Amino acid sequence: MLRRVRQSLRQVLFLMARRPDLLCGAIVFGVLLVLAVKFTCSRAKNVVASARPPVRFFSPDAPVVDLYLGQLDQVERLRSMAEVSLIFFYAPWCAHSMAARQEVQQVAKKLAKQVQFVAVNCWWSQGKCRKQNRFYQYPIIHLFYRRFGPIEYKGPFVAPYVESFLLKVITPLTYLSSKAILEEFLSYHEPRVVGFFQFNSSPQPPGYITYLSSALQALKRDYRGAVRFGVVTNKQVAEAIPLEEDETVYLHRRFNSSLIFPRRERNFTSEAICSWVFEHHETVLHWMQPPGTKSRLLEQELTKGPALLLFLPHNPLGSKPNPILQQIADIAVRYHSCDNNNHSSLDKNSPCCQSVLLPESNVNVCELCLTQSGSSVPGATVHCSFSAVSQPFLRHCCLHQVTAPVSIESAPSEGCSTFLNSYSPFSRYSACCRKVEPQRNESQAKERPDTQSAPPPSSAPQQGGDGITGLRCQTNRTLRFYVLDVALNWPLAVRLGATGNRSASLHQEAGTPGEGSSGRSFAAIVNLKDEVHYVLHRNPAATVTESLEAFIRNFSAPYSLLQRHLVGEESRGGSEEDARRPGERQQTPPRHLITELTTSSFLPSVMDPQRDVLLFYYTQWCGFCSALNHIIIQLARLLQGNSTITVARVNVARNDLPWEFMADHVPSVLLFPRHRKHLSVKFPDDLSITLPNLLHFILRHSGSVRNADKPVTSPADADSLGPSAILHAEFLALQREVQALHHARERLSKQLAQLWRENRRLTLDTRSLEAQNAELQRERQSLQEQHQEKSRQLGEAVRRLQELADTSESLLNENTLLRILLSALKDRTEAREQADLERKEAEQKRSQMAS
């Protein structure tokens, strides 16, 4: 069959070689057929529905131009018509855009006459905004001041904050017309920049536009506008700073010398001025606003050192400054005011000082300073060495002075002694001893209402009764002051320990607006390095300044007596000192199978002297803890009738505990025996946590271990032995059950061995069958491949035969046509020959007739 097909194909190819025009026609026809099939029959249908056209995002009555089709080309036209423009890029599906829409509408209704508000849908796929911009979040606000911009707003999308930022963009410079206004402008704790430009020579000096642009550049970096820029046009007013030259930029600083922009060293451009200001400005209060999304802003600030977080009510549009904020700013300024001349007479000539805790008391501290005399070698390096001072000498020198009460208002020399260094005649030691008073919270103040505690001293001698001035340079525990809006960051304050109790927060002065969370205030010190934080518990009889100063002094003391604040699930916090007073709390919890402990109930429950407490440490994310829950439940059910043993657990991920009660890993099991709480025992790590092991652990280390080994001969003996005998009987019953389980396990092991042998035999049979099956599969695959190859060859032969048949048919048609043409030509030739013959005959007749 194949031989015949090959011969037919050879004949067809031979004929096509003799007639190349036939071959070209066949190729062209095949190409046209393939293209027709591709563009008609094989076109896939579009099954994705087209997106619905967008609709208006803002309400029609809002003074906002809503370009909901993403017409970015109209933004430039609208922006050129106004001096200040706000562009609101949104996505209609975004929940943040929907929430910010209401806030922007409120601001637009107030400032529609001064600002052009434009909203652009940057999500519509056919709009120019989506094609030209790649925003990774929504919404986004851009502001333009004439041709300057864009200024991206990075603050919270709340109407007062957006309006305040708009007002700062509208008036980036404050006009200082008199000396009084200039002094008031420079009196604030925030950084201030003053530019002196005279408008006499020209209506607009050349550098004024650059200075205006630098103020707008500052708003790009800080949306709060903490660095304010002012302008002076009167020479007499400028001389008060003093400024004499025209086009001068002045940076006002409190703690260091104020600076003038160096025009000879830097280019006078807006970027250079803004960078120079932010490089050299001084800030005592840092406003912080976490974005509310995944961010490392809070971690980056807290890793810089201990931070004082102040949650205060804040109104960005307030005409009058917050009185509490003014008091805190004054404390921060005095805290950072480090005057090198304001050292004590003890360390006037040498900065070598060290705080020494006297061994007789944990509240008596001696401040020891090494002073170099004037006869020392000039230019020699001062080495601080306190090895020559012994503790007995300090006891003899200073301890008798702290027994008597020393008033804080007394002279600095009280309680001080001076003695020579035994190793060098050119130096002497000075020691001042004092008693450190801890900060008392509200409960302590109620216990001693008649006692007025003086604020504890700082780590350096106090100057004039004020222990906060210059404290930043007198201690290694330097604080950074951060202010947060309590209305926007109240959940963070709650996580740190804030509650609805006003005693745990700053007092609300008159003139502080807001109610609820917006009217509360809260203060805490967070030390991320030591993993501790402290909460300010303010005495209602003290002012905000006194409470905050005492709080800062107690933290900065060499041996701070502040109590670490513990945050728990139940009451959202309590100090470590409150947790150590179980007798002051009336606790009547319901009796449960397993007692769930929190921060507030931990010590009263664990340190109960009448109970053996088995404590299970766990977390909600620990998989091993979840696997042990059924064992703890079985143990609690077994010991449910025993009134002297408590099975408890604590979630250490949600409840802070005192350091001595923390576990190094979870799960962990600790036993606190009754009457011997100081001899707590940890369950061995190398022993598996099972029910028999836990029972043996309890019997071995419980408070009634001596009665556990005594035999029980009668019910009377059991009653006399008490709960330990009951526990022993329960243990014996459980031991018998374990033995029965051992026998059952042996029987089950024999059955499993028989099943294992049968399973082994079946496995071997299965493997042999699988090998045979694999061989058959390979043979089957080979036959399939051969079948496919033969089918392909047969199909190719059929296709060629079909082509040969088509070619033969066309040849037959041509042959028929040629025959018809030949017959017609033959008939025509015969007719022509007949006509010629007749003509010749006629000519012959005419010639005959003529002759």
Coordinates of N, CA and C in Angstrom, one line a residue, residues 373-455:
S373 N 42.7 70.0 92.1 CA 43.1 71.3 92.6 C 43.9 72.1 91.6
G374 N 44.1 73.4 91.8 CA 44.7 74.2 90.8 C 46.2 74.0 90.7
S375 N 46.8 73.2 91.6 CA 48.3 73.0 91.5 C 48.6 71.8 90.6
S376 N 47.6 71.2 90.0 CA 47.9 70.0 89.2 C 48.6 70.5 87.9
V377 N 49.2 69.5 87.2 CA 50.0 69.8 86.0 C 49.1 70.4 85.0
P378 N 49.5 71.5 84.4 CA 48.6 72.1 83.4 C 48.6 71.2 82.1
G379 N 47.4 71.1 81.6 CA 47.2 70.4 80.3 C 47.1 68.9 80.6
A380 N 47.2 68.4 81.8 CA 47.2 67.0 82.1 C 45.8 66.5 82.0
T381 N 45.6 65.2 81.5 CA 44.3 64.6 81.4 C 43.8 64.2 82.7
V382 N 42.5 64.5 83.0 CA 41.9 64.1 84.3 C 41.4 62.7 84.2
H383 N 41.9 61.9 85.1 CA 41.4 60.5 85.1 C 40.5 60.3 86.3
C384 N 39.3 59.8 86.1 CA 38.4 59.6 87.2 C 38.6 58.2 87.8
S385 N 39.1 58.2 89.0 CA 39.4 57.0 89.7 C 38.8 57.1 91.1
F386 N 38.0 56.1 91.4 CA 37.3 56.0 92.7 C 37.7 54.8 93.5
S387 N 38.9 54.2 93.1 CA 39.3 53.0 93.8 C 39.8 53.3 95.2
A388 N 40.2 54.6 95.5 CA 40.7 54.9 96.8 C 39.7 55.0 97.9
V389 N 38.4 55.2 97.4 CA 37.3 55.4 98.4 C 36.8 54.1 98.8
S390 N 36.6 53.9 100.0 CA 36.1 52.6 100.6 C 34.7 52.8 101.1
Q391 N 33.9 51.8 101.2 CA 32.6 51.9 101.7 C 32.6 52.2 103.2
P392 N 33.5 51.7 104.0 CA 33.5 52.1 105.4 C 33.7 53.6 105.6
F393 N 34.6 54.2 104.8 CA 34.7 55.7 104.9 C 33.5 56.4 104.6
L394 N 32.8 56.0 103.5 CA 31.5 56.6 103.2 C 30.5 56.5 104.3
R395 N 30.4 55.3 104.9 CA 29.5 55.1 106.1 C 29.9 56.1 107.2
H396 N 31.2 56.2 107.5 CA 31.6 57.1 108.6 C 31.4 58.6 108.2
C397 N 31.5 58.9 106.9 CA 31.5 60.3 106.5 C 30.0 60.8 106.2
C398 N 29.2 59.9 105.7 CA 27.9 60.4 105.2 C 26.7 59.8 105.9
L399 N 26.9 58.6 106.4 CA 25.6 57.9 106.9 C 25.0 58.6 108.0
H400 N 25.8 59.3 108.9 CA 25.2 60.0 110.0 C 24.4 61.2 109.5
Q401 N 24.7 61.7 108.3 CA 24.0 62.9 107.9 C 22.6 62.6 107.2
V402 N 22.4 61.4 106.7 CA 21.1 61.1 106.1 C 20.1 60.6 107.1
T403 N 20.6 60.3 108.4 CA 19.6 59.9 109.4 C 18.6 61.0 109.7
A404 N 19.1 62.2 109.7 CA 18.3 63.4 110.0 C 17.6 63.8 108.7
P405 N 16.3 64.3 108.7 CA 15.7 64.7 107.5 C 16.4 65.9 106.9
V406 N 16.6 65.8 105.6 CA 17.3 66.9 104.9 C 16.2 67.5 104.0
S407 N 16.0 68.8 104.1 CA 15.0 69.5 103.3 C 15.6 69.8 101.9
I408 N 14.8 69.7 100.9 CA 15.2 70.0 99.5 C 15.5 71.5 99.4
E409 N 14.8 72.3 100.2 CA 15.0 73.7 100.0 C 16.2 74.2 100.8
S410 N 16.9 73.4 101.5 CA 18.1 73.8 102.2 C 19.2 74.0 101.3
A411 N 20.3 74.5 101.9 CA 21.5 74.8 101.1 C 22.1 73.6 100.5
P412 N 22.8 73.7 99.4 CA 23.4 72.5 98.8 C 24.5 71.9 99.6
S413 N 25.1 72.7 100.6 CA 26.2 72.1 101.3 C 25.7 71.2 102.4
E414 N 24.4 71.2 102.8 CA 24.0 70.3 103.8 C 24.1 68.8 103.4
G415 N 24.6 68.0 104.3 CA 24.7 66.6 104.0 C 26.0 66.3 103.2
C416 N 27.0 67.2 103.1 CA 28.1 67.1 102.3 C 29.4 67.0 103.1
S417 N 30.4 66.3 102.6 CA 31.7 66.2 103.3 C 32.8 66.2 102.3
T418 N 34.0 66.7 102.6 CA 35.1 66.8 101.7 C 36.3 66.1 102.4
F419 N 37.0 65.3 101.7 CA 38.2 64.6 102.2 C 39.2 64.5 101.1
L420 N 40.5 64.4 101.5 CA 41.6 64.4 100.5 C 41.8 63.0 99.9
N421 N 42.3 62.9 98.7 CA 42.6 61.7 98.1 C 43.9 61.2 98.7
S422 N 43.9 60.0 99.2 CA 45.1 59.5 99.9 C 46.2 59.1 98.9
Y423 N 45.9 59.0 97.6 CA 46.9 58.7 96.6 C 47.5 59.9 95.9
S424 N 46.9 61.0 96.0 CA 47.3 62.2 95.3 C 47.0 63.5 96.1
P425 N 48.1 64.3 96.4 CA 47.8 65.5 97.2 C 47.1 66.6 96.3
F426 N 47.0 66.4 95.0 CA 46.4 67.5 94.2 C 44.9 67.2 93.9
S427 N 44.3 66.3 94.5 CA 42.9 66.0 94.3 C 42.2 65.7 95.6
R428 N 40.9 66.0 95.6 CA 40.1 65.7 96.8 C 38.7 65.2 96.3
Y429 N 38.1 64.5 97.3 CA 36.8 63.9 97.0 C 35.7 64.7 97.8
S430 N 34.6 64.9 97.2 CA 33.4 65.5 97.8 C 32.3 64.6 97.7
A431 N 31.6 64.4 98.8 CA 30.4 63.4 98.9 C 29.2 64.1 99.5
C432 N 28.1 64.0 98.8 CA 26.8 64.5 99.3 C 25.9 63.4 99.4
C433 N 25.3 63.2 100.6 CA 24.4 62.1 100.8 C 23.0 62.6 100.9
R434 N 22.0 61.9 100.4 CA 20.6 62.2 100.4 C 19.8 61.0 100.4
K435 N 18.5 61.2 100.7 CA 17.5 60.1 100.7 C 16.7 60.3 99.4
V436 N 16.6 59.2 98.6 CA 15.8 59.2 97.4 C 14.3 58.9 97.8
E437 N 13.4 59.8 97.5 CA 12.0 59.5 97.8 C 11.4 59.0 96.5
P438 N 10.7 57.9 96.5 CA 10.0 57.4 95.3 C 8.8 58.2 95.0
Q439 N 8.4 58.2 93.8 CA 7.1 58.8 93.4 C 5.9 58.0 94.0
R440 N 5.0 58.6 94.7 CA 3.9 57.9 95.2 C 2.7 58.0 94.3
N441 N 2.1 56.9 94.1 CA 0.9 56.9 93.3 C -0.3 57.3 94.2
E442 N -1.5 57.2 93.7 CA -2.7 57.7 94.4 C -3.0 56.9 95.6
S443 N -2.8 55.5 95.5 CA -3.1 54.7 96.7 C -2.2 55.0 97.8
Q444 N -0.9 55.3 97.5 CA 0.1 55.6 98.6 C -0.2 57.0 99.1
A445 N -0.7 57.9 98.3 CA -1.0 59.2 98.8 C -2.2 59.2 99.7
K446 N -3.1 58.3 99.5 CA -4.3 58.1 100.4 C -3.9 57.6 101.8
E447 N -2.8 56.7 101.7 CA -2.4 56.1 103.0 C -1.7 57.1 103.9
R448 N -1.0 58.1 103.3 CA -0.3 59.1 104.0 C -0.7 60.5 103.5
P449 N -2.0 60.9 103.8 CA -2.4 62.2 103.2 C -1.8 63.4 103.9
D450 N -1.3 63.2 105.1 CA -0.7 64.3 105.9 C 0.7 64.6 105.6
T451 N 1.3 63.7 104.8 CA 2.7 63.8 104.5 C 2.9 64.4 103.2
Q452 N 3.7 65.4 103.1 CA 4.0 66.1 101.8 C 5.4 65.7 101.4
S453 N 5.4 64.8 100.4 CA 6.7 64.3 99.9 C 7.4 65.3 99.0
A454 N 8.6 65.6 99.3 CA 9.4 66.5 98.5 C 9.8 65.7 97.2
P455 N 9.9 66.4 96.1 CA 10.3 65.7 94.9 C 11.7 65.2 95.0

